[in-house]
Coordinates of C-alpha atoms in Angstrom, one line a residue:
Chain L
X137 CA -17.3 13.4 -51.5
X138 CA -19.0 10.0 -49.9
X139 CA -14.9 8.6 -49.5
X140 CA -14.5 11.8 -47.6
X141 CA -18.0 11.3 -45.4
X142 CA -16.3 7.4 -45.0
X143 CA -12.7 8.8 -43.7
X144 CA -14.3 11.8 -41.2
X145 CA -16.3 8.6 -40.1
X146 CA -13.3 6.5 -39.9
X147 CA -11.6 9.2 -38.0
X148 CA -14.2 10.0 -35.4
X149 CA -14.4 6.1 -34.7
X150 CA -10.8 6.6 -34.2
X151 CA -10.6 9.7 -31.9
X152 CA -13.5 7.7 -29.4
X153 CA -11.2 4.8 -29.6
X154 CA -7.9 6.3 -28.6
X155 CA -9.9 8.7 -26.1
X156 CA -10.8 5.8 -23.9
X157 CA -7.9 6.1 -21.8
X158 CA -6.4 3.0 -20.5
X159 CA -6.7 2.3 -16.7
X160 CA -3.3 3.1 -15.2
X161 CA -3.7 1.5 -11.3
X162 CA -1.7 3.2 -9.3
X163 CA 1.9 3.8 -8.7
X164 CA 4.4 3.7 -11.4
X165 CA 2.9 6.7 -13.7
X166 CA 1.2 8.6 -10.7
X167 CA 4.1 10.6 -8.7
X168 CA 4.3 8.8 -5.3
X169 CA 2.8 10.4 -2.4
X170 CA 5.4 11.5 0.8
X171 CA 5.6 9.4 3.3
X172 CA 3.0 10.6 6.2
X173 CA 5.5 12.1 9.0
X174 CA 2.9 14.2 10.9
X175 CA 5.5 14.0 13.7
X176 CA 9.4 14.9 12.6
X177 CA 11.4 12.2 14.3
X178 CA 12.5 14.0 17.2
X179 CA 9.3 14.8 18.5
X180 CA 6.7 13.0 20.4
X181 CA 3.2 13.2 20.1
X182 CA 1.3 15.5 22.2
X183 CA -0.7 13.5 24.9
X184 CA -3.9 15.4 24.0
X185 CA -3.0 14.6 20.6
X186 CA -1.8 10.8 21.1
X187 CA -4.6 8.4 19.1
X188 CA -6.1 6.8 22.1
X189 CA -9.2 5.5 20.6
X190 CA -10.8 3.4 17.7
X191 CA -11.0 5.0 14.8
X192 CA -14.5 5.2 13.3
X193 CA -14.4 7.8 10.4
X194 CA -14.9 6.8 6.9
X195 CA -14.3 3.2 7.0
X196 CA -17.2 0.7 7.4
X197 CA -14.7 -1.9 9.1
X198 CA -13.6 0.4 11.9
X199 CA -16.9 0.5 13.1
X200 CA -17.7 -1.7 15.3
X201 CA -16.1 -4.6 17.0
X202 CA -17.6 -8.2 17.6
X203 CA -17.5 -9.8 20.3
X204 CA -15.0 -12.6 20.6
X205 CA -14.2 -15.2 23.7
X206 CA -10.9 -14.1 24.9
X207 CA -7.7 -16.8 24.5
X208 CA -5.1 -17.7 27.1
X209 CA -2.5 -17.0 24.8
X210 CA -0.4 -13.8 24.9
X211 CA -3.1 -12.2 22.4
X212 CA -6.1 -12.2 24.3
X213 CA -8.0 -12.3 21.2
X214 CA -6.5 -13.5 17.5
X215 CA -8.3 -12.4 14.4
X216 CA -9.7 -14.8 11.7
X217 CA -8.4 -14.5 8.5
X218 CA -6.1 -11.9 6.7
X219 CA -6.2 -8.2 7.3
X220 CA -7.3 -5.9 4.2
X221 CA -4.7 -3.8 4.7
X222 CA -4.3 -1.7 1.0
X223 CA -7.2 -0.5 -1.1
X224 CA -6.4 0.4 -4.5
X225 CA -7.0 2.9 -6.3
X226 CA -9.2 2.1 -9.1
X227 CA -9.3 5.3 -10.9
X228 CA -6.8 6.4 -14.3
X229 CA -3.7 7.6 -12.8
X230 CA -3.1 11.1 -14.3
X231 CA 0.6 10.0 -16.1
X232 CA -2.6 7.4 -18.1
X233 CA -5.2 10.3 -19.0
X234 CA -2.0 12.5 -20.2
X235 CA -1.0 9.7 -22.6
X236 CA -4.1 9.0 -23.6
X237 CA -5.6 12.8 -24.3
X238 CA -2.3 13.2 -26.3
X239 CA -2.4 10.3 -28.6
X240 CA -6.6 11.5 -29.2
X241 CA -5.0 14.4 -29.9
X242 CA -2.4 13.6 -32.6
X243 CA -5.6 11.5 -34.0
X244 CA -7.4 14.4 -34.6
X245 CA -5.3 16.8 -35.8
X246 CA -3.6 14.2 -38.2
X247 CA -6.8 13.3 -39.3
X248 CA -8.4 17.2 -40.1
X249 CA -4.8 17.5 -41.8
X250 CA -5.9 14.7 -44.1
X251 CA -10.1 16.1 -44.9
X252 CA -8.3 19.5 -45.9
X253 CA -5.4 17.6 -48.2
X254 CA -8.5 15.8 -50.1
X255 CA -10.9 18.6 -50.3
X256 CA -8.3 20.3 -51.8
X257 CA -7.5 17.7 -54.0
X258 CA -11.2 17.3 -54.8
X259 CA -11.5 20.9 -55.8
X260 CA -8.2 20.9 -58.1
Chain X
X1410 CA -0.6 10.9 -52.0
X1411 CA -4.0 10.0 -51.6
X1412 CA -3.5 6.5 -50.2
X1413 CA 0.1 7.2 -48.9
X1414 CA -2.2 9.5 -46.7
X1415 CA -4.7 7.3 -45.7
X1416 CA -1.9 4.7 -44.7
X1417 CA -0.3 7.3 -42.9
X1418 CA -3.5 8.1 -40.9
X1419 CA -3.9 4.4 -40.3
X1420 CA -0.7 3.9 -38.9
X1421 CA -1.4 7.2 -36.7
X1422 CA -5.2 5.8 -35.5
X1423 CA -3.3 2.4 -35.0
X1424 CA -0.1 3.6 -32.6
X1425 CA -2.4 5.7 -31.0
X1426 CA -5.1 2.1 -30.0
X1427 CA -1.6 0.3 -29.1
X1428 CA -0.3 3.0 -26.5
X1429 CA -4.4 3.1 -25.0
X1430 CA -3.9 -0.5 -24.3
X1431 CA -0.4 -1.6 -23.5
X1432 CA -0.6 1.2 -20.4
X1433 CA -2.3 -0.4 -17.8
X1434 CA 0.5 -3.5 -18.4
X1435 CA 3.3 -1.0 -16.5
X1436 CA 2.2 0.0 -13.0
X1437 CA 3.0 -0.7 -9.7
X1438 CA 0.5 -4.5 -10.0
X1439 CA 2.9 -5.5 -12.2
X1440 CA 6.0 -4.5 -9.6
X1441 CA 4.3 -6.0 -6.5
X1442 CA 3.5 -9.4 -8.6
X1443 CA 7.0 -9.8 -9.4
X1444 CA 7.3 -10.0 -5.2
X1445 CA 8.3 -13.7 -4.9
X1446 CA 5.0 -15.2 -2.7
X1447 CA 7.1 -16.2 -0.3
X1448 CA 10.6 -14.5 0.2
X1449 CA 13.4 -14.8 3.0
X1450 CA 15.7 -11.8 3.1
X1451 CA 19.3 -11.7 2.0
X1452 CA 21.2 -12.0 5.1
X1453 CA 22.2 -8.3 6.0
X1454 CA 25.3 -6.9 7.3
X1455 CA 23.4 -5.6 10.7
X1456 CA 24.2 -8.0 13.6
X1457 CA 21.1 -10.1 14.8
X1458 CA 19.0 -9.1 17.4
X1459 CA 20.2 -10.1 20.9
X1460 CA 18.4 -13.8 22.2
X1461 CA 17.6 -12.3 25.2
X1462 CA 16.5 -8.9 26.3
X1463 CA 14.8 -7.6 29.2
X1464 CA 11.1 -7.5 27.9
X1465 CA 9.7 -3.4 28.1
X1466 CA 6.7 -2.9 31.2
X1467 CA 3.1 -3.0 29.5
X1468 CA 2.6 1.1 27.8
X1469 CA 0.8 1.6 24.7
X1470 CA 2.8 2.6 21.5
X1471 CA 2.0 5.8 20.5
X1472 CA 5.1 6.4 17.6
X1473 CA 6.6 4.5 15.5
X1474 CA 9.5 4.6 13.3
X1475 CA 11.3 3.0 10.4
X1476 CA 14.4 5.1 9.2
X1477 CA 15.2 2.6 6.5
X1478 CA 11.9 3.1 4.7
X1479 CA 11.0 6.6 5.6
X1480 CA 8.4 5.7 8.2
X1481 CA 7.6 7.9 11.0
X1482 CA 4.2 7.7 12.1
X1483 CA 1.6 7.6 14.9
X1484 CA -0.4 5.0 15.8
X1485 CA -3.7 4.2 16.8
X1486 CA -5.5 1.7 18.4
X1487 CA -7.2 -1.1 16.3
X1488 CA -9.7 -3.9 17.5
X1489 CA -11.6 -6.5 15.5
X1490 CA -13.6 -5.6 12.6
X1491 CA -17.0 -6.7 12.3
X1492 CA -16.3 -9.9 10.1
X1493 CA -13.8 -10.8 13.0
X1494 CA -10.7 -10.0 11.1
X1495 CA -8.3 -7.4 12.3
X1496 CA -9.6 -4.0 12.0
X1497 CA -7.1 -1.7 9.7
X1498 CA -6.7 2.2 9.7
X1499 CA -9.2 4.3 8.2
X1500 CA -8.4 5.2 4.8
X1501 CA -8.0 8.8 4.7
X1502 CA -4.5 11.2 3.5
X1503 CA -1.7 11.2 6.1
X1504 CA -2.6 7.0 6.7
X1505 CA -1.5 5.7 10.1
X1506 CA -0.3 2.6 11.5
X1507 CA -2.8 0.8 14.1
X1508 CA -1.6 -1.4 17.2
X1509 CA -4.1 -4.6 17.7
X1510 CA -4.9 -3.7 21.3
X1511 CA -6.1 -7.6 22.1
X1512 CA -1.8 -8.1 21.3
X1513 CA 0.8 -7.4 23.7
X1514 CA 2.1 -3.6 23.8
X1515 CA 5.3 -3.6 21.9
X1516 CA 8.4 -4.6 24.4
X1517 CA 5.8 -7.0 26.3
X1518 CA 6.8 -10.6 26.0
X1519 CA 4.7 -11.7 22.8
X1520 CA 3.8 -10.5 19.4
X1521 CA 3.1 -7.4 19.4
X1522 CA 0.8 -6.4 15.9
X1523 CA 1.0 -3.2 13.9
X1524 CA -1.0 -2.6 10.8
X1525 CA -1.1 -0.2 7.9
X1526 CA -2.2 0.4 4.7
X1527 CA 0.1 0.0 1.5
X1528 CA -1.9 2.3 -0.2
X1529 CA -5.1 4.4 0.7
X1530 CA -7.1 4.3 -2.8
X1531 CA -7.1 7.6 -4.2
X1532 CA -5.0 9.1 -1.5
X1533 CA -2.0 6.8 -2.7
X1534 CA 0.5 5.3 -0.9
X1535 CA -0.1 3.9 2.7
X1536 CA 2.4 4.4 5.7
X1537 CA 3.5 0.8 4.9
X1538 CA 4.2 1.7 0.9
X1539 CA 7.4 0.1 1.3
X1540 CA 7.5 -2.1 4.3
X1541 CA 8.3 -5.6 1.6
X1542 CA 11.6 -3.3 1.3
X1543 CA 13.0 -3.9 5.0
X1544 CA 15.7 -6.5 5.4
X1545 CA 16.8 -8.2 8.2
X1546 CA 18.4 -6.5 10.7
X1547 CA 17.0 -3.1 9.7
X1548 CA 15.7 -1.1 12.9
X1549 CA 12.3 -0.4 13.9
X1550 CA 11.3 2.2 17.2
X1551 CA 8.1 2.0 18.6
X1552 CA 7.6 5.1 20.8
X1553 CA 5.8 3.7 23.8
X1554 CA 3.3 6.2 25.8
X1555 CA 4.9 6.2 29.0
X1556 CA 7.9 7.8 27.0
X1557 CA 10.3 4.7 26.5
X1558 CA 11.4 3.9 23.1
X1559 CA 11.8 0.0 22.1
X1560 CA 13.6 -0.7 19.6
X1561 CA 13.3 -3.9 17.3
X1562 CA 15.3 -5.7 14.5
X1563 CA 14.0 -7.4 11.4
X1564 CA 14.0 -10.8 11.7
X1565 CA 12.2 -12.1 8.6
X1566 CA 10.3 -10.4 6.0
X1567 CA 7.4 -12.3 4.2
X1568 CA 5.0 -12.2 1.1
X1569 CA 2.1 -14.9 2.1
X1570 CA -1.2 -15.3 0.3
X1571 CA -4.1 -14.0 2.0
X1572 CA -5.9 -17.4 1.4
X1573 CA -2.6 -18.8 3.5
X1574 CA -2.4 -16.2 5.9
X1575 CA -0.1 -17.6 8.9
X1576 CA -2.5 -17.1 11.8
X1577 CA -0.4 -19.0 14.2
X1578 CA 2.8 -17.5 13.3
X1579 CA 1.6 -14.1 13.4
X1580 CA -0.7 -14.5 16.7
X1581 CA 1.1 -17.4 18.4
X1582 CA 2.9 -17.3 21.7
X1583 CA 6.2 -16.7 21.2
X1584 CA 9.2 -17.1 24.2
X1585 CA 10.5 -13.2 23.8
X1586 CA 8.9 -9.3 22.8
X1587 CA 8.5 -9.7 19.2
X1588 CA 6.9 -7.3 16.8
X1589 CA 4.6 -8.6 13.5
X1590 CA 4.1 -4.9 10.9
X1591 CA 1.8 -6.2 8.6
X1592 CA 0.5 -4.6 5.7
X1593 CA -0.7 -5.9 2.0
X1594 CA 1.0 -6.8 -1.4
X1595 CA 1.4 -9.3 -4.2
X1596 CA -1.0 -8.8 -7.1
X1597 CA -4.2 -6.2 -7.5
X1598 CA -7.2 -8.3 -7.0
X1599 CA -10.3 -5.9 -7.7
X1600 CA -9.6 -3.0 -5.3
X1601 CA -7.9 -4.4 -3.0
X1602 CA -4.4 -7.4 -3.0
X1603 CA -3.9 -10.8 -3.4
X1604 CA -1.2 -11.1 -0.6
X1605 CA 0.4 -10.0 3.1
X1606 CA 3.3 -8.9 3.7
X1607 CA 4.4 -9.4 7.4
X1608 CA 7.5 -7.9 9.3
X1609 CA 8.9 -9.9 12.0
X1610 CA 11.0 -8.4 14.3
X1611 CA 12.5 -9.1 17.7
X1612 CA 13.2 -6.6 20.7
X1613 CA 16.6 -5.1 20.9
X1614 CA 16.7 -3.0 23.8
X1615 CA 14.8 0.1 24.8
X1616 CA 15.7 3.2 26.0
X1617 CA 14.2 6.6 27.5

């Protein structure tokens, strides 16, 4: 009786384990996004509709611009540094929380398979 | 059958911890590290762009394409960001390329600048998902506003470290319309990457 208290332990340790999913980052399980194509390629944007200004929404660094002495060179104003162009996504991709709910899964059942087999042998 | 069921359990509890942890070894970081940091395009079968073409009257871009990668998108207009870098498209679904508006329209004589994301968090991938993909030669159209289309080639594709970004080459005076598409690669570093990649290109012709 205490061995089988010990393996339902063992096995819940086991199911928590294999439930924490691992962190997929992006891409390669996750099925890729189409390519934005708000326009099809033989039309043109509609004037009213043409992005003529700065976009402030939802991004902290489109907010507002410094103020920079202008150059003599053919950009009147050159940026420092590199652009952060790519923010990753940090959550589990769903192809990871698939793989990982199945395997908890299989964990589980294999293991309430098991506490039946040795109650049963118990009681023989 | 007691223990044979206990190994069998083990082995189970055991495949199950190796899958958990061997998954996050197979996405897209691992592809975009295996960019070489600094790569020069295999020569492509598309002629070279011509040495000298007319350079486009100043009109703001307002379209652009990229039939070899799937791009067709339009484009706002970016300044600087607070912290005096170049400011990048808001991250949202549908991302956009941004023109640097203090950088010559695109057909002007100069480097022209286009940004975009390579990918957009939890939306996925950016407009410039696959922009490390061009080769030389490959075709680039910027729809201008006044209605002309110019039309670039790819002269050089590159995979710099931000640390080493190439101010100079991508800012720089340059004798002839050219066009920088930059976006970011390499290795995940946190959220965001570890690298550039940067698009040169050189003005074709244009048309209306």
């Amino acid at each position: 009786m205490r061995r089988t208290g010990l393996s339902a332990l063992a096995l819940a340790c086991t199911a928590v384990l294999a439930g924490a999913m691992p962190a997929f980052a992006d891409g390669a399980s996750r099925t890729p996004s189409p390519v934005p194509s708000s326009a099809r390629p033989t039309e043109r944007p509609a004037p009213s509709t043409a992005p003529s200004t700065v976009p402030s929404t939802g991004d902290r660094r489109a907010s507002a611009e410094p103020t920079r002495a202008p150059s003599r060179g053919q950009v009147s104003v050159v940026p420092s540094g590199a652009p952060n162009t790519g923010v990753a996504d940090t959550s589990s991709g769903s192809g990871g929380a698939l793989i990982g709910g199945g395997t908890a899964a299989a964990v589980v059942v294999g293991g309430a398979v098991l506490l039946v087999r040795r109650r049963r042998a118990h009681g023989a | 059958m007691r223990p044979l069921a206990g190994r069998v359990l083990a082995a189970t509890a055991l495949a199950a911890l190796l899958v958990g942890c061997g998954g996050g070894g197979g996405n897209s970081a691992g592809h975009l590290a295996s960019t070489p940091s600094s790569s020069a395009p295999p020569p492509s079968s598309a002629p070279p762009p011509a040495k000298s073409v007319a350079a486009v009257g100043r009109s703001v871009p307002v379209g652009l394409r990229i039939p070899a990668i799937g791009v067709d998108t339009p484009v706002l207009r970016l300044g600087l960001a607070a912290d005096g870098t170049a400011q990048v498209p808001p991250v949202q679904a549908h991302d956009r390329a941004g023109w640097y508006r203090h950088s010559p329209t695109p057909g002007q004589k100069g480097p022209s600048v286009i940004l975009g994301h390579v990918t957009v968090g939890a939306y996925g991938d950016g407009v410039f998902r696959h922009l490390k993909d061009l080769r030389r030669g490959e075709r680039i159209e910027v729809r201008l506003e006044n209605g002309t289309d110019a039309l670039f080639a790819v002269t050089d594709v590159r995979t710099v470290a931000k640390a080493d970004f190439p101010t100079k080459e991508v800012y720089g005076d340059v004798g002839r319309p050219e066009l920088r598409l930059i976006t970011c690669g390499g290795a995940r570093t946190g959220d965001g990457y570890r690298d550039n990649v940067i698009v040169f290109a050189a003005l074709t012709s244009a048309r209306r």
